Amino acid sequence: MNAAPTTAIGAHNAKIMNRFELTQRLVGHLKREEAVIGGIGNANFDLWASGPRAQNFYMLGSMGLAIPIAVGVAIAQPRRCVIALEGDGSLLMQLGCLATVAERNLKNLTIVIWDNGIYQITGSQPTASAESADLVAIARGAGIAESAWAADEEDFDRLIASALEGGGPRFIAARIDDKPAVGTTERDPVQIRERFMRGLGARSNRTG
Ligand SMILES: Cc1ncc(C[n+]2csc(CCOP(=O)(O)OP(=O)(O)O)c2C)c(N)n1
């Protein structure tokens, strides 16, 4: 059993950090071909900008699907660590997936939520997490016991390192600023899917 990553930090006393910086920190921890599923928009833009990895999947177009896709990968490849990166607005659209994650008790799954309190990419309309909803409390209520706010960058590092040792499912939420994403993912879903499947060893390298 790994040391519990629980912190006493609540939704509104965690440090406000930067998504690109934290994404780079996260990618720096990846040594074992972990799968990373970036949610729509900024979550996958900053993952893309953090460097090419064949085990990255970039969700284009639909909110709230990073976690459901990660669940499928985690079930299909239980020995691989799988990380879902999702925005607060996208998670709020698909909260039911948290109960599924807890119920399936996926040891190899980590969820990272970038909580900027806005639907940034469509014009920064406020989300419910800006004022009222505490996403970590929701995850705990759904049954994911190992759910925590990252207090600051060092705490985020610690939570990620611990999550990559297994003992999931883990839910890590970070409060982030409203700086735009650093890059823009290529918009070629077939390429993205094929590269990801090869990266997971689920497709051979032959073409066609
Ligand atoms: C089902 C669905 N509804 C609405 C949209 C339009 N849309 C795309 S991204 C987005 C906001 C995403 O917000 P969040 O997940 O918090 O990420 P942020 O933009 O803040 O990084 C919206 C409303 C969509 N693509 N799919």
PDB file of N, CA and C in Angstrom, residues 93-176:
ATOM      1  N   MET A  93     -19.534  18.059 -16.796  1.00  0.00           N
ATOM      2  CA  MET A  93     -20.488  17.535 -17.775  1.00  0.00           C
ATOM      3  C   MET A  93     -20.607  16.017 -17.710  1.00  0.00           C
ATOM      4  N   GLN A  94     -19.686  15.368 -17.024  1.00  0.00           N
ATOM      5  CA  GLN A  94     -19.599  13.898 -17.091  1.00  0.00           C
ATOM      6  C   GLN A  94     -19.299  13.320 -15.711  1.00  0.00           C
ATOM      7  N   LEU A  95     -19.963  13.879 -14.675  1.00  0.00           N
ATOM      8  CA  LEU A  95     -19.612  13.480 -13.311  1.00  0.00           C
ATOM      9  C   LEU A  95     -19.832  11.997 -13.029  1.00  0.00           C
ATOM     10  N   GLY A  96     -20.769  11.395 -13.741  1.00  0.00           N
ATOM     11  CA  GLY A  96     -21.088   9.986 -13.481  1.00  0.00           C
ATOM     12  C   GLY A  96     -19.893   9.073 -13.643  1.00  0.00           C
ATOM     13  N   CYS A  97     -18.927   9.502 -14.468  1.00  0.00           N
ATOM     14  CA  CYS A  97     -17.769   8.619 -14.688  1.00  0.00           C
ATOM     15  C   CYS A  97     -16.973   8.407 -13.402  1.00  0.00           C
ATOM     16  N   LEU A  98     -17.054   9.339 -12.458  1.00  0.00           N
ATOM     17  CA  LEU A  98     -16.291   9.176 -11.218  1.00  0.00           C
ATOM     18  C   LEU A  98     -16.815   7.983 -10.413  1.00  0.00           C
ATOM     19  N   ALA A  99     -18.119   7.808 -10.415  1.00  0.00           N
ATOM     20  CA  ALA A  99     -18.695   6.664  -9.700  1.00  0.00           C
ATOM     21  C   ALA A  99     -18.277   5.366 -10.369  1.00  0.00           C
ATOM     22  N   THR A 100     -18.172   5.384 -11.692  1.00  0.00           N
ATOM     23  CA  THR A 100     -17.728   4.175 -12.413  1.00  0.00           C
ATOM     24  C   THR A 100     -16.272   3.871 -12.073  1.00  0.00           C
ATOM     25  N   VAL A 101     -15.440   4.909 -12.039  1.00  0.00           N
ATOM     26  CA  VAL A 101     -14.017   4.716 -11.703  1.00  0.00           C
ATOM     27  C   VAL A 101     -13.895   4.082 -10.314  1.00  0.00           C
ATOM     28  N   ALA A 102     -14.648   4.608  -9.360  1.00  0.00           N
ATOM     29  CA  ALA A 102     -14.573   4.073  -7.996  1.00  0.00           C
ATOM     30  C   ALA A 102     -15.088   2.638  -7.957  1.00  0.00           C
ATOM     31  N   GLU A 103     -16.191   2.402  -8.624  1.00  0.00           N
ATOM     32  CA  GLU A 103     -16.817   1.080  -8.589  1.00  0.00           C
ATOM     33  C   GLU A 103     -15.920   0.030  -9.232  1.00  0.00           C
ATOM     34  N   ARG A 104     -15.239   0.395 -10.325  1.00  0.00           N
ATOM     35  CA  ARG A 104     -14.317  -0.548 -10.978  1.00  0.00           C
ATOM     36  C   ARG A 104     -12.999  -0.662 -10.216  1.00  0.00           C
ATOM     37  N   ASN A 105     -12.736   0.302  -9.314  1.00  0.00           N
ATOM     38  CA  ASN A 105     -11.545   0.259  -8.459  1.00  0.00           C
ATOM     39  C   ASN A 105     -10.269   0.049  -9.274  1.00  0.00           C
ATOM     40  N   LEU A 106     -10.084   0.936 -10.262  1.00  0.00           N
ATOM     41  CA  LEU A 106      -8.986   0.775 -11.209  1.00  0.00           C
ATOM     42  C   LEU A 106      -7.672   1.253 -10.577  1.00  0.00           C
ATOM     43  N   LYS A 107      -6.839   0.298 -10.187  1.00  0.00           N
ATOM     44  CA  LYS A 107      -5.586   0.602  -9.469  1.00  0.00           C
ATOM     45  C   LYS A 107      -4.628   1.443 -10.309  1.00  0.00           C
ATOM     46  N   ASN A 108      -4.735   1.292 -11.627  1.00  0.00           N
ATOM     47  CA  ASN A 108      -3.753   1.920 -12.527  1.00  0.00           C
ATOM     48  C   ASN A 108      -4.243   3.236 -13.115  1.00  0.00           C
ATOM     49  N   LEU A 109      -5.301   3.799 -12.569  1.00  0.00           N
ATOM     50  CA  LEU A 109      -5.881   5.018 -13.155  1.00  0.00           C
ATOM     51  C   LEU A 109      -5.691   6.235 -12.246  1.00  0.00           C
ATOM     52  N   THR A 110      -5.217   7.298 -12.847  1.00  0.00           N
ATOM     53  CA  THR A 110      -5.102   8.593 -12.159  1.00  0.00           C
ATOM     54  C   THR A 110      -5.843   9.647 -12.964  1.00  0.00           C
ATOM     55  N   ILE A 111      -6.618  10.444 -12.286  1.00  0.00           N
ATOM     56  CA  ILE A 111      -7.356  11.544 -12.916  1.00  0.00           C
ATOM     57  C   ILE A 111      -6.733  12.855 -12.438  1.00  0.00           C
ATOM     58  N   VAL A 112      -6.416  13.730 -13.382  1.00  0.00           N
ATOM     59  CA  VAL A 112      -5.899  15.063 -13.032  1.00  0.00           C
ATOM     60  C   VAL A 112      -6.875  16.091 -13.596  1.00  0.00           C
ATOM     61  N   ILE A 113      -7.367  16.963 -12.723  1.00  0.00           N
ATOM     62  CA  ILE A 113      -8.328  17.985 -13.145  1.00  0.00           C
ATOM     63  C   ILE A 113      -7.681  19.359 -13.065  1.00  0.00           C
ATOM     64  N   TRP A 114      -7.767  20.069 -14.176  1.00  0.00           N
ATOM     65  CA  TRP A 114      -7.285  21.460 -14.250  1.00  0.00           C
ATOM     66  C   TRP A 114      -8.478  22.365 -13.964  1.00  0.00           C
ATOM     67  N   ASP A 115      -8.529  22.910 -12.754  1.00  0.00           N
ATOM     68  CA  ASP A 115      -9.703  23.700 -12.350  1.00  0.00           C
ATOM     69  C   ASP A 115      -9.393  25.189 -12.423  1.00  0.00           C
ATOM     70  N   ASN A 116      -9.819  25.809 -13.522  1.00  0.00           N
ATOM     71  CA  ASN A 116      -9.653  27.268 -13.649  1.00  0.00           C
ATOM     72  C   ASN A 116     -10.964  27.992 -13.353  1.00  0.00           C
ATOM     73  N   GLY A 117     -12.019  27.241 -12.997  1.00  0.00           N
ATOM     74  CA  GLY A 117     -13.300  27.870 -12.642  1.00  0.00           C
ATOM     75  C   GLY A 117     -14.033  28.487 -13.822  1.00  0.00           C
ATOM     76  N   ILE A 118     -13.573  28.182 -15.023  1.00  0.00           N
ATOM     77  CA  ILE A 118     -14.202  28.744 -16.234  1.00  0.00           C
ATOM     78  C   ILE A 118     -14.209  27.715 -17.368  1.00  0.00           C
ATOM     79  N   TYR A 119     -15.129  27.952 -18.304  1.00  0.00           N
ATOM     80  CA  TYR A 119     -15.086  27.264 -19.596  1.00  0.00           C
ATOM     81  C   TYR A 119     -14.219  28.160 -20.481  1.00  0.00           C
ATOM     82  N   GLN A 120     -12.929  28.050 -20.297  1.00  0.00           N
ATOM     83  CA  GLN A 120     -12.006  29.055 -20.838  1.00  0.00           C
ATOM     84  C   GLN A 120     -12.072  29.143 -22.361  1.00  0.00           C
ATOM     85  N   ILE A 121     -12.064  27.999 -23.003  1.00  0.00           N
ATOM     86  CA  ILE A 121     -11.840  27.999 -24.438  1.00  0.00           C
ATOM     87  C   ILE A 121     -13.051  28.506 -25.226  1.00  0.00           C
ATOM     88  N   THR A 122     -14.210  28.534 -24.572  1.00  0.00           N
ATOM     89  CA  THR A 122     -15.392  29.058 -25.258  1.00  0.00           C
ATOM     90  C   THR A 122     -15.785  30.446 -24.762  1.00  0.00           C
ATOM     91  N   GLY A 123     -14.878  31.130 -24.065  1.00  0.00           N
ATOM     92  CA  GLY A 123     -15.185  32.504 -23.681  1.00  0.00           C
ATOM     93  C   GLY A 123     -15.173  32.775 -22.195  1.00  0.00           C
ATOM     94  N   SER A 124     -14.644  31.814 -21.416  1.00  0.00           N
ATOM     95  CA  SER A 124     -14.422  32.029 -19.979  1.00  0.00           C
ATOM     96  C   SER A 124     -15.697  32.255 -19.167  1.00  0.00           C
ATOM     97  N   GLN A 125     -16.768  31.568 -19.580  1.00  0.00           N
ATOM     98  CA  GLN A 125     -17.970  31.601 -18.744  1.00  0.00           C
ATOM     99  C   GLN A 125     -17.657  30.845 -17.440  1.00  0.00           C
ATOM    100  N   PRO A 126     -18.162  31.303 -16.283  1.00  0.00           N
ATOM    101  CA  PRO A 126     -17.826  30.611 -15.025  1.00  0.00           C
ATOM    102  C   PRO A 126     -18.450  29.221 -14.926  1.00  0.00           C
ATOM    103  N   THR A 127     -17.700  28.296 -14.309  1.00  0.00           N
ATOM    104  CA  THR A 127     -18.251  26.969 -14.023  1.00  0.00           C
ATOM    105  C   THR A 127     -18.725  26.925 -12.571  1.00  0.00           C
ATOM    106  N   ALA A 128     -19.409  25.855 -12.229  1.00  0.00           N
ATOM    107  CA  ALA A 128     -19.901  25.712 -10.851  1.00  0.00           C
ATOM    108  C   ALA A 128     -18.756  25.603  -9.854  1.00  0.00           C
ATOM    109  N   SER A 129     -17.586  25.175 -10.307  1.00  0.00           N
ATOM    110  CA  SER A 129     -16.474  25.038  -9.353  1.00  0.00           C
ATOM    111  C   SER A 129     -15.889  26.393  -8.964  1.00  0.00           C
ATOM    112  N   ALA A 130     -16.241  27.438  -9.678  1.00  0.00           N
ATOM    113  CA  ALA A 130     -15.725  28.760  -9.329  1.00  0.00           C
ATOM    114  C   ALA A 130     -16.220  29.199  -7.953  1.00  0.00           C
ATOM    115  N   GLU A 131     -17.434  28.839  -7.611  1.00  0.00           N
ATOM    116  CA  GLU A 131     -18.026  29.322  -6.357  1.00  0.00           C
ATOM    117  C   GLU A 131     -18.448  28.201  -5.421  1.00  0.00           C
ATOM    118  N   SER A 132     -19.104  27.201  -5.948  1.00  0.00           N
ATOM    119  CA  SER A 132     -19.817  26.284  -5.066  1.00  0.00           C
ATOM    120  C   SER A 132     -19.312  24.849  -5.080  1.00  0.00           C
ATOM    121  N   ALA A 133     -19.083  24.271  -6.220  1.00  0.00           N
ATOM    122  CA  ALA A 133     -18.751  22.843  -6.267  1.00  0.00           C
ATOM    123  C   ALA A 133     -17.277  22.612  -5.939  1.00  0.00           C
ATOM    124  N   ASP A 134     -17.016  21.662  -5.027  1.00  0.00           N
ATOM    125  CA  ASP A 134     -15.641  21.262  -4.702  1.00  0.00           C
ATOM    126  C   ASP A 134     -15.410  19.912  -5.381  1.00  0.00           C
ATOM    127  N   LEU A 135     -14.589  19.914  -6.413  1.00  0.00           N
ATOM    128  CA  LEU A 135     -14.442  18.713  -7.242  1.00  0.00           C
ATOM    129  C   LEU A 135     -13.805  17.554  -6.484  1.00  0.00           C
ATOM    130  N   VAL A 136     -12.924  17.854  -5.544  1.00  0.00           N
ATOM    131  CA  VAL A 136     -12.320  16.774  -4.759  1.00  0.00           C
ATOM    132  C   VAL A 136     -13.370  16.150  -3.827  1.00  0.00           C
ATOM    133  N   ALA A 137     -14.198  16.981  -3.245  1.00  0.00           N
ATOM    134  CA  ALA A 137     -15.267  16.451  -2.388  1.00  0.00           C
ATOM    135  C   ALA A 137     -16.233  15.595  -3.215  1.00  0.00           C
ATOM    136  N   ILE A 138     -16.495  16.022  -4.437  1.00  0.00           N
ATOM    137  CA  ILE A 138     -17.370  15.237  -5.317  1.00  0.00           C
ATOM    138  C   ILE A 138     -16.725  13.881  -5.624  1.00  0.00           C
ATOM    139  N   ALA A 139     -15.429  13.893  -5.932  1.00  0.00           N
ATOM    140  CA  ALA A 139     -14.741  12.630  -6.248  1.00  0.00           C
ATOM    141  C   ALA A 139     -14.748  11.698  -5.041  1.00  0.00           C
ATOM    142  N   ARG A 140     -14.504  12.254  -3.871  1.00  0.00           N
ATOM    143  CA  ARG A 140     -14.546  11.413  -2.660  1.00  0.00           C
ATOM    144  C   ARG A 140     -15.944  10.846  -2.465  1.00  0.00           C
ATOM    145  N   GLY A 141     -16.924  11.702  -2.684  1.00  0.00           N
ATOM    146  CA  GLY A 141     -18.313  11.249  -2.530  1.00  0.00           C
ATOM    147  C   GLY A 141     -18.682  10.166  -3.531  1.00  0.00           C
ATOM    148  N   ALA A 142     -18.036  10.207  -4.684  1.00  0.00           N
ATOM    149  CA  ALA A 142     -18.285   9.170  -5.692  1.00  0.00           C
ATOM    150  C   ALA A 142     -17.607   7.863  -5.313  1.00  0.00           C
ATOM    151  N   GLY A 143     -16.707   7.924  -4.343  1.00  0.00           N
ATOM    152  CA  GLY A 143     -16.062   6.693  -3.877  1.00  0.00           C
ATOM    153  C   GLY A 143     -14.576   6.607  -4.159  1.00  0.00           C
ATOM    154  N   ILE A 144     -13.992   7.689  -4.707  1.00  0.00           N
ATOM    155  CA  ILE A 144     -12.539   7.684  -4.946  1.00  0.00           C
ATOM    156  C   ILE A 144     -11.872   8.249  -3.697  1.00  0.00           C
ATOM    157  N   ALA A 145     -11.455   7.355  -2.803  1.00  0.00           N
ATOM    158  CA  ALA A 145     -10.934   7.789  -1.497  1.00  0.00           C
ATOM    159  C   ALA A 145      -9.666   8.620  -1.652  1.00  0.00           C
ATOM    160  N   GLU A 146      -8.818   8.233  -2.584  1.00  0.00           N
ATOM    161  CA  GLU A 146      -7.534   8.925  -2.755  1.00  0.00           C
ATOM    162  C   GLU A 146      -7.724  10.136  -3.662  1.00  0.00           C
ATOM    163  N   SER A 147      -8.379  11.148  -3.137  1.00  0.00           N
ATOM    164  CA  SER A 147      -8.683  12.363  -3.900  1.00  0.00           C
ATOM    165  C   SER A 147      -8.120  13.556  -3.142  1.00  0.00           C
ATOM    166  N   ALA A 148      -7.410  14.426  -3.834  1.00  0.00           N
ATOM    167  CA  ALA A 148      -6.762  15.539  -3.133  1.00  0.00           C
ATOM    168  C   ALA A 148      -6.593  16.744  -4.047  1.00  0.00           C
ATOM    169  N   TRP A 149      -6.634  17.919  -3.435  1.00  0.00           N
ATOM    170  CA  TRP A 149      -6.183  19.134  -4.099  1.00  0.00           C
ATOM    171  C   TRP A 149      -4.671  19.187  -4.009  1.00  0.00           C
ATOM    172  N   ALA A 150      -4.012  19.613  -5.077  1.00  0.00           N
ATOM    173  CA  ALA A 150      -2.574  19.866  -5.012  1.00  0.00           C
ATOM    174  C   ALA A 150      -2.385  21.243  -4.381  1.00  0.00           C
ATOM    175  N   ALA A 151      -1.682  21.280  -3.258  1.00  0.00           N
ATOM    176  CA  ALA A 151      -1.517  22.543  -2.527  1.00  0.00           C
ATOM    177  C   ALA A 151      -0.644  23.522  -3.296  1.00  0.00           C
ATOM    178  N   ASP A 152       0.395  22.996  -3.948  1.00  0.00           N
ATOM    179  CA  ASP A 152       1.331  23.823  -4.722  1.00  0.00           C
ATOM    180  C   ASP A 152       2.070  22.890  -5.687  1.00  0.00           C
ATOM    181  N   GLU A 153       3.055  23.413  -6.395  1.00  0.00           N
ATOM    182  CA  GLU A 153       3.740  22.615  -7.411  1.00  0.00           C
ATOM    183  C   GLU A 153       4.440  21.398  -6.796  1.00  0.00           C
ATOM    184  N   GLU A 154       5.062  21.573  -5.647  1.00  0.00           N
ATOM    185  CA  GLU A 154       5.773  20.449  -5.023  1.00  0.00           C
ATOM    186  C   GLU A 154       4.787  19.372  -4.584  1.00  0.00           C
ATOM    187  N   ASP A 155       3.649  19.807  -4.079  1.00  0.00           N
ATOM    188  CA  ASP A 155       2.622  18.844  -3.674  1.00  0.00           C
ATOM    189  C   ASP A 155       2.090  18.105  -4.900  1.00  0.00           C
ATOM    190  N   PHE A 156       1.931  18.822  -6.010  1.00  0.00           N
ATOM    191  CA  PHE A 156       1.490  18.186  -7.250  1.00  0.00           C
ATOM    192  C   PHE A 156       2.489  17.093  -7.651  1.00  0.00           C
ATOM    193  N   ASP A 157       3.786  17.428  -7.623  1.00  0.00           N
ATOM    194  CA  ASP A 157       4.826  16.438  -7.944  1.00  0.00           C
ATOM    195  C   ASP A 157       4.701  15.204  -7.057  1.00  0.00           C
ATOM    196  N   ARG A 158       4.508  15.466  -5.785  1.00  0.00           N
ATOM    197  CA  ARG A 158       4.433  14.363  -4.819  1.00  0.00           C
ATOM    198  C   ARG A 158       3.213  13.476  -5.099  1.00  0.00           C
ATOM    199  N   LEU A 159       2.090  14.124  -5.386  1.00  0.00           N
ATOM    200  CA  LEU A 159       0.871  13.370  -5.662  1.00  0.00           C
ATOM    201  C   LEU A 159       1.013  12.539  -6.934  1.00  0.00           C
ATOM    202  N   ILE A 160       1.635  13.124  -7.961  1.00  0.00           N
ATOM    203  CA  ILE A 160       1.812  12.384  -9.216  1.00  0.00           C
ATOM    204  C   ILE A 160       2.763  11.204  -9.012  1.00  0.00           C
ATOM    205  N   ALA A 161       3.891  11.459  -8.335  1.00  0.00           N
ATOM    206  CA  ALA A 161       4.861  10.383  -8.115  1.00  0.00           C
ATOM    207  C   ALA A 161       4.209   9.231  -7.357  1.00  0.00           C
ATOM    208  N   SER A 162       3.426   9.573  -6.373  1.00  0.00           N
ATOM    209  CA  SER A 162       2.753   8.545  -5.579  1.00  0.00           C
ATOM    210  C   SER A 162       1.733   7.790  -6.432  1.00  0.00           C
ATOM    211  N   ALA A 163       1.003   8.522  -7.262  1.00  0.00           N
ATOM    212  CA  ALA A 163      -0.009   7.886  -8.108  1.00  0.00           C
ATOM    213  C   ALA A 163       0.629   6.908  -9.093  1.00  0.00           C
ATOM    214  N   LEU A 164       1.805   7.255  -9.594  1.00  0.00           N
ATOM    215  CA  LEU A 164       2.446   6.391 -10.595  1.00  0.00           C
ATOM    216  C   LEU A 164       2.987   5.110  -9.977  1.00  0.00           C
ATOM    217  N   GLU A 165       2.994   5.036  -8.654  1.00  0.00           N
ATOM    218  CA  GLU A 165       3.377   3.785  -8.000  1.00  0.00           C
ATOM    219  C   GLU A 165       2.210   2.809  -7.931  1.00  0.00           C
ATOM    220  N   GLY A 166       1.025   3.251  -8.332  1.00  0.00           N
ATOM    221  CA  GLY A 166      -0.153   2.382  -8.288  1.00  0.00           C
ATOM    222  C   GLY A 166      -1.013   2.726  -7.089  1.00  0.00           C
ATOM    223  N   GLY A 167      -1.862   1.793  -6.698  1.00  0.00           N
ATOM    224  CA  GLY A 167      -2.711   2.029  -5.541  1.00  0.00           C
ATOM    225  C   GLY A 167      -3.854   2.979  -5.820  1.00  0.00           C
ATOM    226  N   GLY A 168      -4.206   3.090  -7.094  1.00  0.00           N
ATOM    227  CA  GLY A 168      -5.303   3.960  -7.471  1.00  0.00           C
ATOM    228  C   GLY A 168      -6.641   3.313  -7.207  1.00  0.00           C
ATOM    229  N   PRO A 169      -7.715   3.875  -7.667  1.00  0.00           N
ATOM    230  CA  PRO A 169      -7.719   5.093  -8.470  1.00  0.00           C
ATOM    231  C   PRO A 169      -7.369   6.348  -7.649  1.00  0.00           C
ATOM    232  N   ARG A 170      -6.732   7.291  -8.331  1.00  0.00           N
ATOM    233  CA  ARG A 170      -6.365   8.559  -7.700  1.00  0.00           C
ATOM    234  C   ARG A 170      -7.057   9.693  -8.441  1.00  0.00           C
ATOM    235  N   PHE A 171      -7.379  10.737  -7.679  1.00  0.00           N
ATOM    236  CA  PHE A 171      -7.994  11.942  -8.249  1.00  0.00           C
ATOM    237  C   PHE A 171      -7.203  13.125  -7.712  1.00  0.00           C
ATOM    238  N   ILE A 172      -6.580  13.878  -8.601  1.00  0.00           N
ATOM    239  CA  ILE A 172      -5.755  15.025  -8.209  1.00  0.00           C
ATOM    240  C   ILE A 172      -6.325  16.259  -8.904  1.00  0.00           C
ATOM    241  N   ALA A 173      -6.673  17.252  -8.129  1.00  0.00           N
ATOM    242  CA  ALA A 173      -7.191  18.480  -8.732  1.00  0.00           C
ATOM    243  C   ALA A 173      -6.220  19.614  -8.454  1.00  0.00           C
ATOM    244  N   ALA A 174      -6.027  20.455  -9.470  1.00  0.00           N
ATOM    245  CA  ALA A 174      -5.143  21.611  -9.326  1.00  0.00           C
ATOM    246  C   ALA A 174      -5.904  22.855  -9.730  1.00  0.00           C
ATOM    247  N   ARG A 175      -5.817  23.863  -8.893  1.00  0.00           N
ATOM    248  CA  ARG A 175      -6.378  25.161  -9.285  1.00  0.00           C
ATOM    249  C   ARG A 175      -5.379  25.849 -10.201  1.00  0.00           C
ATOM    250  N   ILE A 176      -5.870  26.333 -11.316  1.00  0.00           N
ATOM    251  CA  ILE A 176      -4.953  26.927 -12.290  1.00  0.00           C
ATOM    252  C   ILE A 176      -5.442  28.308 -12.713  1.00  0.00           C
TER     253      ILE A 176
END
